[in-house]
Amino acid sequence: ANPSICEIERLGLLAADRVIAVSDHTRCRLVKQYGIDRGRVDVVHNATDRVVGVPFPALPTGARRRVLFMGRVTWQKGPEQFIRAAARLAAERDDIEFVMAGGGDLRPAMVELADELGLGGRVVFPGFVAVADVPDLLRSADVFVMTSMAEPFGIVALEAAAQGVPVVLPASAGVVEAMPQAVRYTGGDVEQLAVKIGRLLDNEALRQRAAQRQQERARRLTWRDAAA
């Protein structure tokens, strides 16, 4: 981490009368890394007020599947894991389209990596997505994947779940605390990630069940409740 940024964070935390952390995972890091008294830190999970969609109808046999990554294409968000998992899945089946939406310093490198791994036109890189277009892009996916290396929360996972899209998350992401119904994998384990995605795509009943349970939970996580 950048020492200057860490010092600014530390001074801010020490000066605050109370600290709100977006997850218990974050609170533990504040206590451990910055020496903040745990009793001064409250956890208030993030939420979403996106228009709630409905779970997708069953996919017709032979239909092309879409797996989506949406976020900053930076080291923290683990985009390389997504590309490498895509390569594993693409080697076994030709019915999946992968989308890496978002901008960031690693986007050119991810385009090159996809080409090196033989993904060619199998991965689409639409770049930055305007806020107004986010719900439609989420609804276009059959599975949403978050691959963050370090994620205090991860609101985009809630937004995907609210649109009726099953999500696959690293077990260490803060959003897992608020949405334990999410499908989880061990962060950094690309093989396990590919397996979890494949199971959701291969088992329509499992995909629908995961989408419904996650959506019901996301519907109850509103900013009004978080503010209260």
CSV table of C-alpha atoms in Angstrom, one decimal:
chain,number,residue,atom,x,y,z
A,1,ALA,CA,0.0,0.0,0.0
A,2,ASN,CA,1.0,3.6,-0.6
A,3,PRO,CA,2.5,4.8,2.8
A,4,SER,CA,1.2,8.4,2.3
A,5,ILE,CA,-2.4,7.2,1.7
A,6,CYS,CA,-2.1,4.8,4.7
A,7,GLU,CA,-1.0,7.7,7.0
A,8,ILE,CA,-3.9,9.9,5.8
A,9,GLU,CA,-6.3,7.0,6.6
A,10,ARG,CA,-4.7,6.5,10.0
A,11,LEU,CA,-5.0,10.1,11.0
A,12,GLY,CA,-8.6,10.3,9.8
A,13,LEU,CA,-9.5,7.2,11.8
A,14,LEU,CA,-7.8,8.4,14.9
A,15,ALA,CA,-9.5,11.9,14.7
A,16,ALA,CA,-13.0,10.5,14.3
A,17,ASP,CA,-15.4,10.1,17.2
A,18,ARG,CA,-17.0,7.1,15.5
A,19,VAL,CA,-16.1,5.1,12.5
A,20,ILE,CA,-18.6,3.3,10.2
A,21,ALA,CA,-17.2,0.3,8.4
A,22,VAL,CA,-19.0,-1.3,5.4
A,23,SER,CA,-18.4,-4.8,6.7
A,24,ASP,CA,-17.0,-6.7,9.6
A,25,HIS,CA,-14.1,-7.7,7.4
A,26,THR,CA,-13.3,-4.0,7.0
A,27,ARG,CA,-13.7,-3.4,10.8
A,28,CYS,CA,-11.2,-6.2,11.6
A,29,ARG,CA,-8.7,-4.6,9.2
A,30,LEU,CA,-9.1,-1.2,10.8
A,31,VAL,CA,-8.5,-2.7,14.2
A,32,LYS,CA,-5.5,-4.8,13.1
A,33,GLN,CA,-3.8,-2.5,10.7
A,34,TYR,CA,-4.5,0.9,12.2
A,35,GLY,CA,-4.9,0.1,15.9
A,36,ILE,CA,-8.4,1.5,16.1
A,37,ASP,CA,-10.4,0.5,19.2
A,38,ARG,CA,-13.0,-2.0,18.0
A,39,GLY,CA,-15.6,-0.4,20.3
A,40,ARG,CA,-15.4,2.9,18.2
A,41,VAL,CA,-16.2,1.1,14.9
A,42,ASP,CA,-19.8,0.3,13.9
A,43,VAL,CA,-20.6,-1.9,10.9
A,44,VAL,CA,-23.3,-0.7,8.5
A,45,HIS,CA,-23.5,-2.8,5.3
A,46,ASN,CA,-23.9,-1.1,2.0
A,47,ALA,CA,-27.2,-1.5,0.1
A,48,THR,CA,-28.8,-0.9,-3.3
A,49,ASP,CA,-32.0,0.9,-4.4
A,50,ARG,CA,-31.7,-0.3,-8.0
A,51,VAL,CA,-35.0,-1.2,-9.6
A,52,VAL,CA,-35.4,-4.9,-8.8
A,53,GLY,CA,-35.8,-7.2,-11.8
A,54,VAL,CA,-37.1,-10.7,-12.0
A,55,PRO,CA,-35.1,-13.9,-12.3
A,56,PHE,CA,-34.4,-14.9,-15.8
A,57,PRO,CA,-36.7,-17.6,-17.4
A,58,ALA,CA,-35.1,-20.9,-18.1
A,59,LEU,CA,-32.5,-20.7,-20.9
A,60,PRO,CA,-33.5,-22.6,-24.1
A,61,THR,CA,-31.4,-25.5,-25.0
A,62,GLY,CA,-28.4,-24.4,-27.1
A,63,ALA,CA,-28.7,-20.8,-26.1
A,64,ARG,CA,-25.5,-18.8,-25.7
A,65,ARG,CA,-24.6,-18.0,-22.1
A,66,ARG,CA,-23.1,-14.7,-20.9
A,67,VAL,CA,-20.8,-14.4,-18.0
A,68,LEU,CA,-20.2,-10.8,-16.8
A,69,PHE,CA,-17.4,-9.0,-14.9
A,70,MET,CA,-18.2,-5.3,-14.2
A,71,GLY,CA,-16.0,-3.0,-12.3
A,72,ARG,CA,-12.7,-1.2,-12.4
A,73,VAL,CA,-10.1,-3.2,-14.3
A,74,THR,CA,-7.4,-2.8,-11.8
A,75,TRP,CA,-5.3,-5.1,-9.6
A,76,GLN,CA,-7.6,-4.8,-6.7
A,77,LYS,CA,-10.6,-6.2,-8.7
A,78,GLY,CA,-8.6,-9.3,-9.8
A,79,PRO,CA,-9.5,-9.1,-13.6
A,80,GLU,CA,-6.8,-11.6,-14.5
A,81,GLN,CA,-8.7,-14.3,-12.5
A,82,PHE,CA,-11.8,-13.7,-14.6
A,83,ILE,CA,-9.8,-13.9,-17.9
A,84,ARG,CA,-8.0,-17.1,-16.9
A,85,ALA,CA,-11.3,-18.7,-15.6
A,86,ALA,CA,-12.8,-17.8,-19.0
A,87,ALA,CA,-10.0,-19.5,-20.8
A,88,ARG,CA,-10.6,-22.7,-18.8
A,89,LEU,CA,-14.3,-22.7,-19.6
A,90,ALA,CA,-13.8,-21.7,-23.2
A,91,ALA,CA,-11.5,-24.7,-23.7
A,92,GLU,CA,-14.3,-27.0,-22.8
A,93,ARG,CA,-17.4,-25.4,-24.4
A,94,ASP,CA,-18.2,-22.9,-27.1
A,95,ASP,CA,-21.6,-21.7,-25.8
A,96,ILE,CA,-20.3,-18.9,-23.5
A,97,GLU,CA,-19.6,-15.2,-24.1
A,98,PHE,CA,-17.6,-13.4,-21.6
A,99,VAL,CA,-17.9,-9.7,-20.9
A,100,MET,CA,-15.4,-7.6,-19.0
A,101,ALA,CA,-17.1,-4.2,-18.5
A,102,GLY,CA,-15.3,-1.2,-17.0
A,103,GLY,CA,-12.1,0.9,-17.5
A,104,GLY,CA,-8.9,0.9,-15.6
A,105,ASP,CA,-5.1,0.7,-15.9
A,106,LEU,CA,-5.1,-3.1,-16.6
A,107,ARG,CA,-7.7,-3.1,-19.4
A,108,PRO,CA,-5.1,-3.1,-22.2
A,109,ALA,CA,-3.2,-5.9,-20.5
A,110,MET,CA,-6.4,-7.9,-20.1
A,111,VAL,CA,-7.2,-7.5,-23.8
A,112,GLU,CA,-3.7,-8.8,-24.6
A,113,LEU,CA,-4.0,-11.7,-22.1
A,114,ALA,CA,-7.3,-12.8,-23.6
A,115,ASP,CA,-5.7,-12.8,-27.0
A,116,GLU,CA,-2.7,-14.8,-25.7
A,117,LEU,CA,-5.0,-17.4,-24.2
A,118,GLY,CA,-6.8,-17.9,-27.5
A,119,LEU,CA,-10.1,-16.3,-26.4
A,120,GLY,CA,-10.2,-14.0,-29.4
A,121,GLY,CA,-13.8,-12.8,-29.9
A,122,ARG,CA,-15.0,-14.8,-26.9
A,123,VAL,CA,-14.4,-11.9,-24.5
A,124,VAL,CA,-16.0,-8.5,-25.1
A,125,PHE,CA,-14.5,-5.3,-23.6
A,126,PRO,CA,-17.2,-2.6,-23.7
A,127,GLY,CA,-15.2,-0.2,-21.5
A,128,PHE,CA,-16.8,2.2,-19.0
A,129,VAL,CA,-20.5,1.7,-18.4
A,130,ALA,CA,-22.8,4.7,-17.7
A,131,VAL,CA,-24.8,4.4,-14.5
A,132,ALA,CA,-28.1,4.5,-16.4
A,133,ASP,CA,-26.9,1.5,-18.5
A,134,VAL,CA,-25.8,-0.7,-15.5
A,135,PRO,CA,-29.2,-2.4,-14.9
A,136,ASP,CA,-29.7,-3.5,-18.5
A,137,LEU,CA,-26.1,-4.9,-18.7
A,138,LEU,CA,-26.6,-6.8,-15.5
A,139,ARG,CA,-29.9,-8.2,-16.7
A,140,SER,CA,-28.2,-9.4,-19.9
A,141,ALA,CA,-25.9,-11.8,-17.9
A,142,ASP,CA,-26.6,-15.4,-16.9
A,143,VAL,CA,-23.9,-15.3,-14.2
A,144,PHE,CA,-22.2,-12.3,-12.6
A,145,VAL,CA,-18.7,-12.8,-11.3
A,146,MET,CA,-16.7,-10.7,-8.9
A,147,THR,CA,-13.0,-11.6,-8.6
A,148,SER,CA,-11.7,-8.9,-6.2
A,149,MET,CA,-8.4,-9.5,-4.4
A,150,ALA,CA,-9.4,-7.1,-1.7
A,151,GLU,CA,-13.0,-6.0,-1.4
A,152,PRO,CA,-14.3,-4.1,1.7
A,153,PHE,CA,-17.9,-4.7,0.4
A,154,GLY,CA,-18.8,-4.9,-3.3
A,155,ILE,CA,-22.1,-3.1,-4.1
A,156,VAL,CA,-22.1,-4.3,-7.7
A,157,ALA,CA,-22.8,-7.8,-6.4
A,158,LEU,CA,-26.0,-6.6,-4.7
A,159,GLU,CA,-27.0,-4.8,-7.8
A,160,ALA,CA,-26.6,-7.9,-9.9
A,161,ALA,CA,-28.5,-10.0,-7.4
A,162,ALA,CA,-31.3,-7.4,-7.3
A,163,GLN,CA,-31.7,-7.9,-11.1
A,164,GLY,CA,-32.2,-11.6,-10.7
A,165,VAL,CA,-28.7,-12.6,-11.8
A,166,PRO,CA,-26.8,-15.3,-9.7
A,167,VAL,CA,-23.5,-14.0,-8.4
A,168,VAL,CA,-20.2,-15.8,-7.8
A,169,LEU,CA,-18.0,-14.1,-5.2
A,170,PRO,CA,-14.7,-14.5,-3.4
A,171,ALA,CA,-15.3,-15.8,0.1
A,172,SER,CA,-13.4,-12.9,1.6
A,173,ALA,CA,-15.5,-10.1,0.0
A,174,GLY,CA,-17.4,-8.0,2.6
A,175,VAL,CA,-20.7,-8.4,0.7
A,176,VAL,CA,-20.8,-12.1,1.6
A,177,GLU,CA,-21.7,-11.0,5.2
A,178,ALA,CA,-24.8,-9.2,3.9
A,179,MET,CA,-25.6,-11.9,1.3
A,180,PRO,CA,-24.6,-15.3,2.6
A,181,GLN,CA,-26.7,-16.9,-0.2
A,182,ALA,CA,-24.1,-16.0,-2.8
A,183,VAL,CA,-22.1,-18.7,-4.5
A,184,ARG,CA,-18.6,-18.4,-3.1
A,185,TYR,CA,-15.1,-19.5,-4.2
A,186,THR,CA,-11.7,-19.3,-2.6
A,187,GLY,CA,-10.2,-16.0,-3.8
A,188,GLY,CA,-7.3,-16.6,-6.2
A,189,ASP,CA,-8.4,-20.2,-7.1
A,190,VAL,CA,-9.1,-19.8,-10.8
A,191,GLU,CA,-9.9,-23.5,-11.2
A,192,GLN,CA,-12.5,-23.4,-8.5
A,193,LEU,CA,-14.0,-20.2,-9.9
A,194,ALA,CA,-14.4,-21.9,-13.3
A,195,VAL,CA,-16.0,-24.9,-11.8
A,196,LYS,CA,-18.5,-22.8,-9.8
A,197,ILE,CA,-19.4,-20.8,-13.0
A,198,GLY,CA,-19.8,-24.0,-15.0
A,199,ARG,CA,-22.1,-25.6,-12.5
A,200,LEU,CA,-24.5,-22.6,-12.6
A,201,LEU,CA,-24.5,-22.7,-16.4
A,202,ASP,CA,-25.0,-26.4,-16.6
A,203,ASN,CA,-27.7,-26.8,-13.9
A,204,GLU,CA,-30.7,-24.6,-14.7
A,205,ALA,CA,-32.5,-25.4,-11.5
A,206,LEU,CA,-29.4,-24.5,-9.5
A,207,ARG,CA,-29.0,-21.2,-11.4
A,208,GLN,CA,-32.7,-20.3,-10.9
A,209,ARG,CA,-32.6,-21.2,-7.2
A,210,ALA,CA,-29.4,-19.2,-6.6
A,211,ALA,CA,-30.9,-16.2,-8.4
A,212,GLN,CA,-34.1,-16.3,-6.4
A,213,ARG,CA,-32.5,-16.6,-3.0
A,214,GLN,CA,-29.9,-13.9,-3.7
A,215,GLN,CA,-32.5,-11.6,-5.1
A,216,GLU,CA,-34.8,-12.0,-2.1
A,217,ARG,CA,-31.9,-11.0,0.1
A,218,ALA,CA,-30.8,-8.1,-2.0
A,219,ARG,CA,-34.4,-6.7,-2.0
A,220,ARG,CA,-34.2,-6.4,1.8
A,221,LEU,CA,-30.9,-4.4,1.8
A,222,THR,CA,-32.0,-0.9,1.1
A,223,TRP,CA,-30.3,2.4,1.7
A,224,ARG,CA,-33.2,3.6,3.8
A,225,ASP,CA,-32.5,0.8,6.3
A,226,ALA,CA,-28.8,1.4,6.2
A,227,ALA,CA,-29.4,5.1,6.9
A,228,ALA,CA,-31.7,4.2,9.9
